XYZ file of C-alpha atoms in Angstrom:
487
model
C -38.987 35.762 14.068
C -36.523 34.177 11.687
C -37.540 32.317 8.601
C -35.438 29.182 7.915
C -35.301 26.539 5.596
C -37.391 23.430 6.422
C -34.335 21.152 7.178
C -32.606 23.665 9.404
C -35.798 24.251 11.145
C -36.265 20.611 11.922
C -32.668 20.287 13.249
C -33.255 23.214 15.691
C -36.501 21.990 16.753
C -35.077 18.637 17.703
C -31.829 20.043 19.181
C -33.137 21.393 22.527
C -30.454 19.579 24.358
C -27.145 18.073 22.826
C -28.016 15.680 20.158
C -25.979 13.352 17.865
C -26.655 14.492 14.362
C -26.747 10.761 13.379
C -29.943 10.339 15.672
C -31.566 13.531 14.224
C -30.819 12.128 10.763
C -32.598 8.747 11.546
C -35.459 10.699 12.837
C -35.908 12.631 9.551
C -35.079 9.731 7.525
C -32.135 11.120 5.775
C -28.381 10.188 5.586
C -26.357 12.299 8.280
C -24.051 13.819 5.658
C -27.198 15.586 3.923
C -27.564 17.606 7.039
C -24.033 18.837 7.434
C -24.473 21.970 5.296
C -27.636 23.105 7.213
C -25.615 22.257 10.427
C -22.926 24.747 9.234
C -25.473 27.378 8.139
C -27.167 27.149 11.724
C -23.476 27.463 13.212
C -22.785 30.495 10.954
C -26.037 32.141 11.965
C -25.409 31.529 15.558
C -28.520 29.222 15.761
C -26.636 26.080 16.689
C -23.775 25.170 18.962
C -21.546 22.331 17.444
C -18.973 19.895 18.892
C -16.999 17.160 17.401
C -15.635 14.099 19.241
C -13.122 11.504 17.339
C -13.141 7.991 18.305
C -10.855 5.170 16.883
C -12.266 1.918 15.636
C -11.230 -0.994 13.563
C -13.310 -2.652 10.650
C -12.858 -5.312 8.194
C -11.485 -4.507 4.753
C -13.097 -5.890 1.643
C -10.512 -8.718 1.848
C -11.107 -9.071 5.486
C -15.016 -9.658 4.959
C -14.290 -12.224 2.552
C -11.954 -13.998 4.971
C -14.296 -13.627 7.808
C -16.978 -15.636 5.887
C -14.747 -18.088 3.775
C -12.139 -18.511 6.241
C -8.280 -17.243 6.529
C -6.300 -19.089 3.819
C -4.233 -21.212 6.360
C -7.338 -22.116 8.324
C -9.062 -23.464 5.168
C -6.042 -25.289 3.992
C -5.664 -27.001 7.431
C -9.410 -27.749 7.988
C -9.305 -29.593 4.413
C -7.165 -32.322 6.077
C -8.263 -36.001 6.398
C -7.674 -37.605 9.691
C -7.301 -41.105 10.533
C -5.128 -43.464 12.588
C -3.362 -40.743 14.429
C -2.581 -38.779 11.346
C -3.833 -35.907 9.559
C -3.145 -35.143 5.903
C -4.008 -32.109 3.696
C -3.281 -31.601 0.009
C -1.701 -28.237 -0.771
C -3.520 -26.602 -3.679
C -1.894 -24.400 -6.434
C -2.391 -20.795 -6.531
C -1.673 -17.482 -4.645
C -3.968 -18.264 -1.802
C -2.097 -21.401 -1.019
C 1.330 -19.573 -0.851
C -0.400 -17.169 1.720
C -1.632 -20.155 3.756
C 1.864 -21.973 3.708
C 3.524 -18.894 4.648
C 1.344 -18.318 7.674
C 1.409 -21.929 8.509
C 5.180 -21.814 8.606
C 4.996 -19.733 11.813
C 3.901 -22.893 13.646
C 6.462 -25.206 12.074
C 4.051 -26.572 9.514
C 5.738 -27.318 6.130
C 4.563 -29.177 3.133
C 6.631 -32.099 1.576
C 5.838 -32.862 -2.051
C 2.695 -30.825 -1.876
C 1.400 -32.746 1.040
C 1.059 -31.568 4.776
C 1.223 -34.274 7.213
C 0.874 -33.840 10.966
C 0.209 -36.193 14.046
C -3.364 -35.910 15.591
C -1.881 -33.972 18.673
C 0.066 -31.224 16.577
C -3.101 -30.899 14.080
C -5.327 -30.350 17.030
C -2.816 -27.792 18.679
C -2.520 -25.856 15.413
C -6.136 -25.852 14.570
C -7.133 -24.718 18.110
C -4.853 -21.683 17.614
C -6.206 -20.993 14.079
C -9.759 -21.283 15.269
C -9.122 -18.436 17.890
C -7.809 -16.329 15.107
C -10.596 -16.848 12.919
C -12.999 -16.076 15.854
C -11.085 -12.778 16.431
C -11.493 -11.782 12.805
C -15.236 -12.231 13.201
C -15.305 -10.341 16.619
C -12.878 -7.423 16.342
C -14.243 -5.685 19.377
C -13.000 -8.509 21.821
C -9.930 -9.629 19.703
C -6.583 -9.110 21.254
C -4.550 -6.350 20.256
C -1.531 -7.985 18.766
C -4.135 -9.975 16.416
C -5.480 -6.700 15.427
C -1.972 -5.223 14.617
C -1.377 -8.596 12.582
C -4.709 -8.341 10.792
C -3.838 -4.514 9.853
C -0.568 -5.641 8.488
C -2.161 -8.234 6.334
C -4.658 -5.698 5.182
C -7.728 -7.656 6.441
C -8.301 -5.032 8.963
C -8.203 -1.139 8.762
C -8.061 1.510 11.285
C -10.687 4.219 10.954
C -11.427 7.318 12.949
C -14.956 8.287 13.174
C -16.053 12.001 13.918
C -19.199 12.157 16.008
C -20.897 15.620 15.595
C -23.316 16.953 18.172
C -25.530 19.991 18.018
C -27.512 22.053 20.535
C -29.881 24.858 19.643
C -29.547 28.264 20.750
C -33.062 29.643 22.096
C -34.458 31.884 19.270
C -37.916 32.417 17.654
C -37.931 30.516 14.235
C -40.326 29.204 11.716
C -39.977 27.140 8.638
C -40.051 28.541 5.146
C -40.263 26.949 1.733
C -37.034 26.911 -0.244
C -36.943 28.423 -3.717
C -34.272 28.570 -6.434
C -36.462 30.788 -8.778
C -39.652 32.835 -8.318
C -42.259 33.534 -10.649
C -44.234 36.688 -11.589
C -47.220 35.400 -9.477
C -44.893 35.037 -6.474
C -44.145 38.706 -6.863
C -47.550 39.875 -7.551
C -48.959 37.942 -4.499
C -46.105 38.798 -2.130
C -45.367 35.144 -1.577
C -41.708 35.717 -2.240
C -41.537 37.313 1.198
C -42.066 33.897 2.874
C -39.551 32.037 0.797
C -35.905 31.365 1.370
C -34.033 31.810 -1.730
C -31.126 29.406 -2.318
C -28.353 31.170 -3.996
C -26.298 29.697 -6.591
C -22.380 29.513 -6.491
C -20.741 29.178 -10.093
C -17.399 28.749 -8.677
C -18.176 25.429 -6.724
C -16.690 22.584 -8.461
C -19.234 19.701 -9.267
C -18.550 16.600 -7.654
C -16.404 14.003 -9.586
C -17.878 11.014 -11.210
C -17.650 8.162 -8.483
C -15.655 5.239 -9.608
C -18.042 2.153 -10.487
C -15.437 -0.255 -8.816
C -12.471 0.085 -6.375
C -9.199 0.751 -8.415
C -7.625 -2.391 -9.444
C -4.006 -1.242 -9.102
C -4.469 0.039 -5.497
C -5.835 -3.447 -4.753
C -2.927 -5.229 -6.427
C -0.534 -3.178 -4.289
C -2.382 -4.215 -1.312
C -2.279 -7.758 -2.281
C 1.488 -7.752 -2.902
C 1.953 -6.320 0.616
C -0.258 -9.030 1.956
C 2.033 -11.661 0.213
C 5.195 -10.278 1.467
C 3.871 -10.243 5.170
C 2.586 -13.662 4.873
C 5.836 -14.810 3.423
C 7.495 -13.479 6.835
C 8.829 -10.050 5.488
C 8.442 -6.846 7.774
C 7.355 -3.735 5.989
C 9.414 -0.672 6.394
C 8.897 2.766 4.775
C 11.116 5.723 3.826
C 10.730 9.238 2.446
C 10.224 10.174 -1.191
C 12.375 13.122 -0.911
C 15.779 11.554 -0.334
C 19.489 12.574 -0.108
C 22.057 11.286 -2.636
C 23.797 9.254 0.256
C 20.926 6.797 0.616
C 19.759 6.793 -2.956
C 23.359 6.226 -4.381
C 26.525 6.750 -2.156
C 25.316 4.120 0.530
C 24.896 1.796 -2.599
C 28.558 2.047 -3.502
C 27.440 3.984 -6.648
C 30.163 6.466 -7.617
C 29.426 10.143 -7.667
C 30.330 10.374 -11.386
C 28.048 7.398 -12.239
C 25.784 8.181 -15.413
C 22.670 7.456 -13.386
C 23.304 10.432 -11.127
C 23.107 12.842 -13.968
C 20.176 15.128 -14.343
C 18.935 12.975 -17.289
C 18.387 10.265 -15.071
C 17.538 11.784 -11.698
C 15.139 14.518 -10.466
C 17.185 16.929 -8.363
C 15.254 19.136 -5.977
C 15.587 22.695 -5.123
C 14.597 22.460 -1.467
C 15.474 24.951 1.380
C 13.702 22.967 4.210
C 15.087 20.413 6.448
C 16.340 16.951 5.260
C 16.994 13.899 7.510
C 20.411 14.003 9.115
C 23.020 11.352 8.223
C 24.968 9.872 11.019
C 28.509 11.136 11.020
C 30.077 7.797 11.146
C 28.263 6.590 8.245
C 29.375 9.598 6.114
C 32.854 8.809 7.025
C 32.799 5.081 6.590
C 30.809 5.208 3.144
C 33.233 8.130 1.891
C 36.334 6.182 2.752
C 35.356 3.173 0.788
C 34.396 5.282 -2.147
C 37.827 6.939 -2.185
C 39.682 3.759 -1.612
C 37.645 1.580 -4.085
C 36.708 4.061 -6.794
C 39.847 6.143 -6.527
C 38.285 9.646 -6.631
C 37.776 12.537 -4.056
C 34.538 11.708 -2.467
C 32.237 14.975 -2.194
C 30.458 15.084 1.190
C 28.147 18.059 0.005
C 26.967 16.138 -3.050
C 26.100 13.213 -0.973
C 23.576 15.542 0.924
C 21.817 16.921 -2.075
C 18.083 16.279 -2.134
C 16.496 14.227 -4.972
C 13.335 12.479 -5.554
C 14.296 8.837 -4.962
C 14.924 6.804 -7.933
C 15.007 3.332 -6.356
C 13.086 2.049 -3.134
C 16.630 0.493 -2.166
C 17.107 3.713 -0.803
C 14.622 2.553 2.051
C 15.945 -0.842 2.523
C 19.408 0.375 2.808
C 18.305 2.647 5.448
C 16.950 -0.474 7.333
C 20.082 -2.289 6.888
C 21.916 0.622 8.442
C 19.543 0.903 11.385
C 19.369 -2.956 12.245
C 22.989 -3.943 11.417
C 23.899 -7.715 11.924
C 21.202 -10.322 12.539
C 18.777 -12.399 10.757
C 15.811 -10.746 9.413
C 13.757 -9.956 6.078
C 12.298 -6.523 5.361
C 10.460 -5.148 2.128
C 9.018 -1.791 1.080
C 6.527 -0.756 -1.563
C 6.450 2.776 -2.921
C 6.815 5.213 -5.775
C 10.063 6.154 -7.412
C 10.797 8.810 -9.988
C 13.151 8.983 -13.123
C 13.142 11.229 -16.031
C 11.884 8.788 -18.423
C 9.867 9.342 -21.730
C 6.271 8.380 -21.237
C 5.420 5.427 -23.395
C 3.514 2.067 -23.087
C 6.499 0.610 -21.085
C 7.906 3.536 -19.253
C 6.695 6.231 -16.952
C 8.455 8.938 -15.019
C 6.935 7.610 -11.793
C 6.281 4.160 -11.060
C 6.055 1.776 -8.142
C 8.818 -0.665 -6.930
C 8.904 -3.765 -4.469
C 12.197 -3.739 -2.735
C 13.319 -6.399 -0.233
C 16.502 -7.767 1.574
C 17.185 -10.929 3.359
C 19.852 -10.699 6.067
C 21.718 -13.676 7.620
C 25.051 -15.497 8.066
C 25.915 -17.999 5.236
C 23.391 -16.900 2.576
C 24.241 -17.590 -0.896
C 23.244 -16.684 -4.492
C 21.269 -19.956 -4.480
C 19.274 -18.817 -1.436
C 18.506 -15.569 -3.426
C 17.249 -17.592 -6.455
C 15.015 -19.516 -4.106
C 13.722 -16.509 -2.512
C 12.732 -14.950 -5.705
C 11.141 -18.135 -6.880
C 8.974 -18.195 -3.758
C 7.884 -14.580 -4.374
C 7.202 -15.117 -7.901
C 5.024 -18.147 -7.384
C 3.092 -16.457 -4.516
C 2.336 -13.696 -6.855
C 1.270 -16.168 -9.714
C 3.913 -15.490 -12.372
C 4.281 -18.646 -14.434
C 7.168 -18.122 -16.597
C 10.381 -16.200 -15.298
C 13.841 -16.034 -16.641
C 17.032 -14.633 -15.119
C 19.805 -12.939 -17.086
C 23.263 -12.164 -15.821
C 23.623 -8.428 -15.075
C 25.873 -5.846 -13.522
C 24.886 -3.313 -10.741
C 27.361 -1.243 -8.853
C 26.033 -2.496 -5.471
C 25.569 -6.251 -5.885
C 27.678 -9.219 -7.057
C 26.687 -11.716 -8.423
C 23.547 -9.894 -10.087
C 20.779 -10.867 -12.397
C 17.994 -9.155 -14.312
C 14.432 -10.807 -13.947
C 12.268 -11.231 -16.962
C 8.661 -12.609 -17.277
C 6.762 -13.305 -20.327
C 3.699 -10.833 -21.081
C 0.989 -12.342 -23.158
C 1.239 -9.832 -26.036
C 4.327 -7.806 -25.401
C 6.772 -10.902 -25.111
C 9.454 -10.851 -22.716
C 9.783 -7.827 -20.268
C 12.292 -7.065 -17.862
C 10.665 -6.145 -14.454
C 13.522 -6.220 -11.865
C 16.937 -6.869 -10.842
C 18.469 -8.745 -7.940
C 21.868 -9.675 -6.256
C 24.045 -10.263 -3.177
C 24.989 -6.776 -1.691
C 28.794 -6.206 -2.295
C 30.891 -5.923 1.079
C 31.717 -2.196 -0.158
C 27.810 -1.734 0.610
C 27.479 -3.710 3.804
C 30.692 -3.144 5.700
C 30.359 0.570 6.015
C 27.104 0.085 7.562
C 28.633 -2.253 10.280
C 27.337 -5.473 8.660
C 30.291 -7.688 8.413
C 29.179 -11.161 9.363
C 25.987 -11.492 7.565
C 25.392 -11.510 3.882
C 22.510 -9.653 2.419
C 20.432 -10.720 -0.667
C 18.656 -8.032 -2.327
C 16.055 -7.115 -5.270
C 14.139 -4.401 -6.682
C 11.088 -5.310 -8.808
C 8.945 -2.987 -10.823
C 5.426 -3.605 -9.742
C 3.825 -1.497 -12.634
C 5.301 -4.064 -15.029
C 4.394 -7.090 -12.987
C 0.777 -5.819 -12.903
C 0.793 -5.377 -16.670
C 2.183 -9.005 -17.038
C -0.327 -10.635 -14.821
C -3.478 -8.731 -15.951
C -2.559 -8.502 -19.603
C -2.368 -4.747 -19.864
C -0.488 -3.393 -22.941
C 0.083 0.194 -21.782
C 1.454 1.188 -18.378
C -0.504 4.420 -18.524
C -3.677 2.282 -18.211
C -2.549 1.606 -14.599
C -3.814 5.030 -13.577
C -7.046 5.207 -15.775
C -10.055 7.183 -14.550
C -12.101 5.835 -17.681
C -15.164 4.082 -16.189
C -15.192 1.285 -18.783
C -11.406 0.466 -18.547
C -11.930 0.476 -14.535
C -14.494 -2.152 -15.013
C -12.561 -4.225 -17.436
C -9.493 -4.424 -15.533
C -11.171 -4.836 -12.120
C -12.885 -7.949 -13.793
C -9.321 -9.048 -14.848
C -7.967 -8.376 -11.491
C -10.944 -10.408 -9.646
C -10.238 -13.319 -11.954
C -6.531 -13.230 -11.312
C -7.075 -13.336 -7.484
C -9.527 -16.048 -7.469
C -7.701 -18.153 -9.986
C -6.148 -21.392 -8.490
C -4.575 -22.519 -11.729
C -1.126 -20.884 -11.406
C 1.291 -23.738 -12.278
C 4.434 -22.471 -10.667
C 7.578 -20.665 -11.911
C 10.064 -22.052 -14.437
C 13.394 -20.237 -14.358
C 16.148 -20.548 -17.259
C 19.488 -18.942 -17.394
C-alpha cells in the first residue's frame, strides 16, 4: 500500500473515471492551479493518467469591460443627441474618447460641423440601430458575428485566449493518505510516527516567485491605447521583423550606403548565420539603380542584405508600400527599434515608434499636417510645433516637438512626403505617400509628466502605482483643448 500526501490521495479517490481537474478542485474547495504539482507527482509515479485539451475563446479586455458597461464611444456620443422636428443634434465633447467616437462614426458617413453632429431622423435611427447591434455584440461575444469579433480584437476591446482543460484518471492501486511534514522531531523518531509521514523535500535551486505587480503596467496600456486610436482613425496595423536587412531599413528609403546613420556607432549590426527574408530581385535592381543614378556611387548588393536590428519602424511601413503599391490606403505600425544611444533621461538604446503612411493620388504637404494634427489631438497633445527638417527619404520634411511640463520642448518625431526616389522603385508612380515616425516613449513622457525615459520600464511597485494613477487620470480626462501648431 502506498502512503501519499493527502491532496494527491483525494485527487486519486475522485478520479475513478476521467475527471476535469477544475471539477475536482471545486469539490475540494481549492483553486485548480494548486492541484497541478500533485497531478504531476501522480503522473510521474504512474498513479494518474493525464490528458490535455485546448479550446479557443474570446473574452473582454479591461477596456472592453468598461465599454460593455458604459457603451462604445461612438454609441455614447450618438445616444446623447437631442431629437425634434425630424432632426437629431449631438454636441461633440473634447478629449481622446470623442476622437475615437468620431473616427468610428465616420465609417457611417457621420461627421461633425463646428463641433456639432446633425442628422435627419431617418439617418439617425439607421445608425443608432447599427451601433445598438454592435453594443449588444460586445456584451454577448458567444453569439457575436465573426467580423465584429475581429474588429473588437483590433480595437483591443476583446482578446483571444486559449484555455487548456486538464483531465485525470486514477490507475487502480492501493493507496492511503499520510501527513505531510517538512521537519520531524525527536518524539516522531522515538515513537516511530515518522514512518507514517510524507517528508516534503526542499529544493534550494528553485527561484522564488516574483513580486506581483500591484497594477497593470501603464506603458503597456498606453501602447495599446495608441493602437486603438490609430485603428479608430481608419488605419490598418501592419507588422514587421525586428531583425531586418539593410535594404528595408535603409536602401529602400533612399539612404545612401555611406550615410553616417549606417555606421556602427548608429546601428546594431548582427552576426547571423540563419535565414533572412528574401528581397525580390526586381526591387533590388530598381532600388540599386536609383541609388547609382541619384547618389552617383556604386551600390553594393551584399551590403544591402546585411542583417541589422531595425533602427526605425519605417522599415515595416516601406515593406507595406512595396507589397500594396498604388491605391488609397492608410497603415501604421508600433514596435521597438534599436540604436547605440547612451542611456540618459531622454535617450535609450531601445525604444518604441509609431510609424504611419497615407497613400493616395493628389495628397499634399498640407494633408500631412492635417493628418498629424488629427493624431495629435486624438492622443491629447495640447501644444505641438513643427520645425523644417531634412531626411534623405522625404521632401518637404518636418520635425515635431511637444512641450513637456518640466523638460520644455522635446522632439518626438519626424514627418514628410516620400520622395519619388523612394516610391517609384517600389512601383508607386501615381500616388503620393505621406509618412511619419513618432517616438512613443517620449510622447508617453510628455503626456504623463515623466522626467526619465528609464521610468517607462520600472518595476518599482511605488512608481508603478503612481504612474498608473497618472495614466488613469490622463485617459479619463476630457479636458484636452486641441492642438496648436506653429512653424
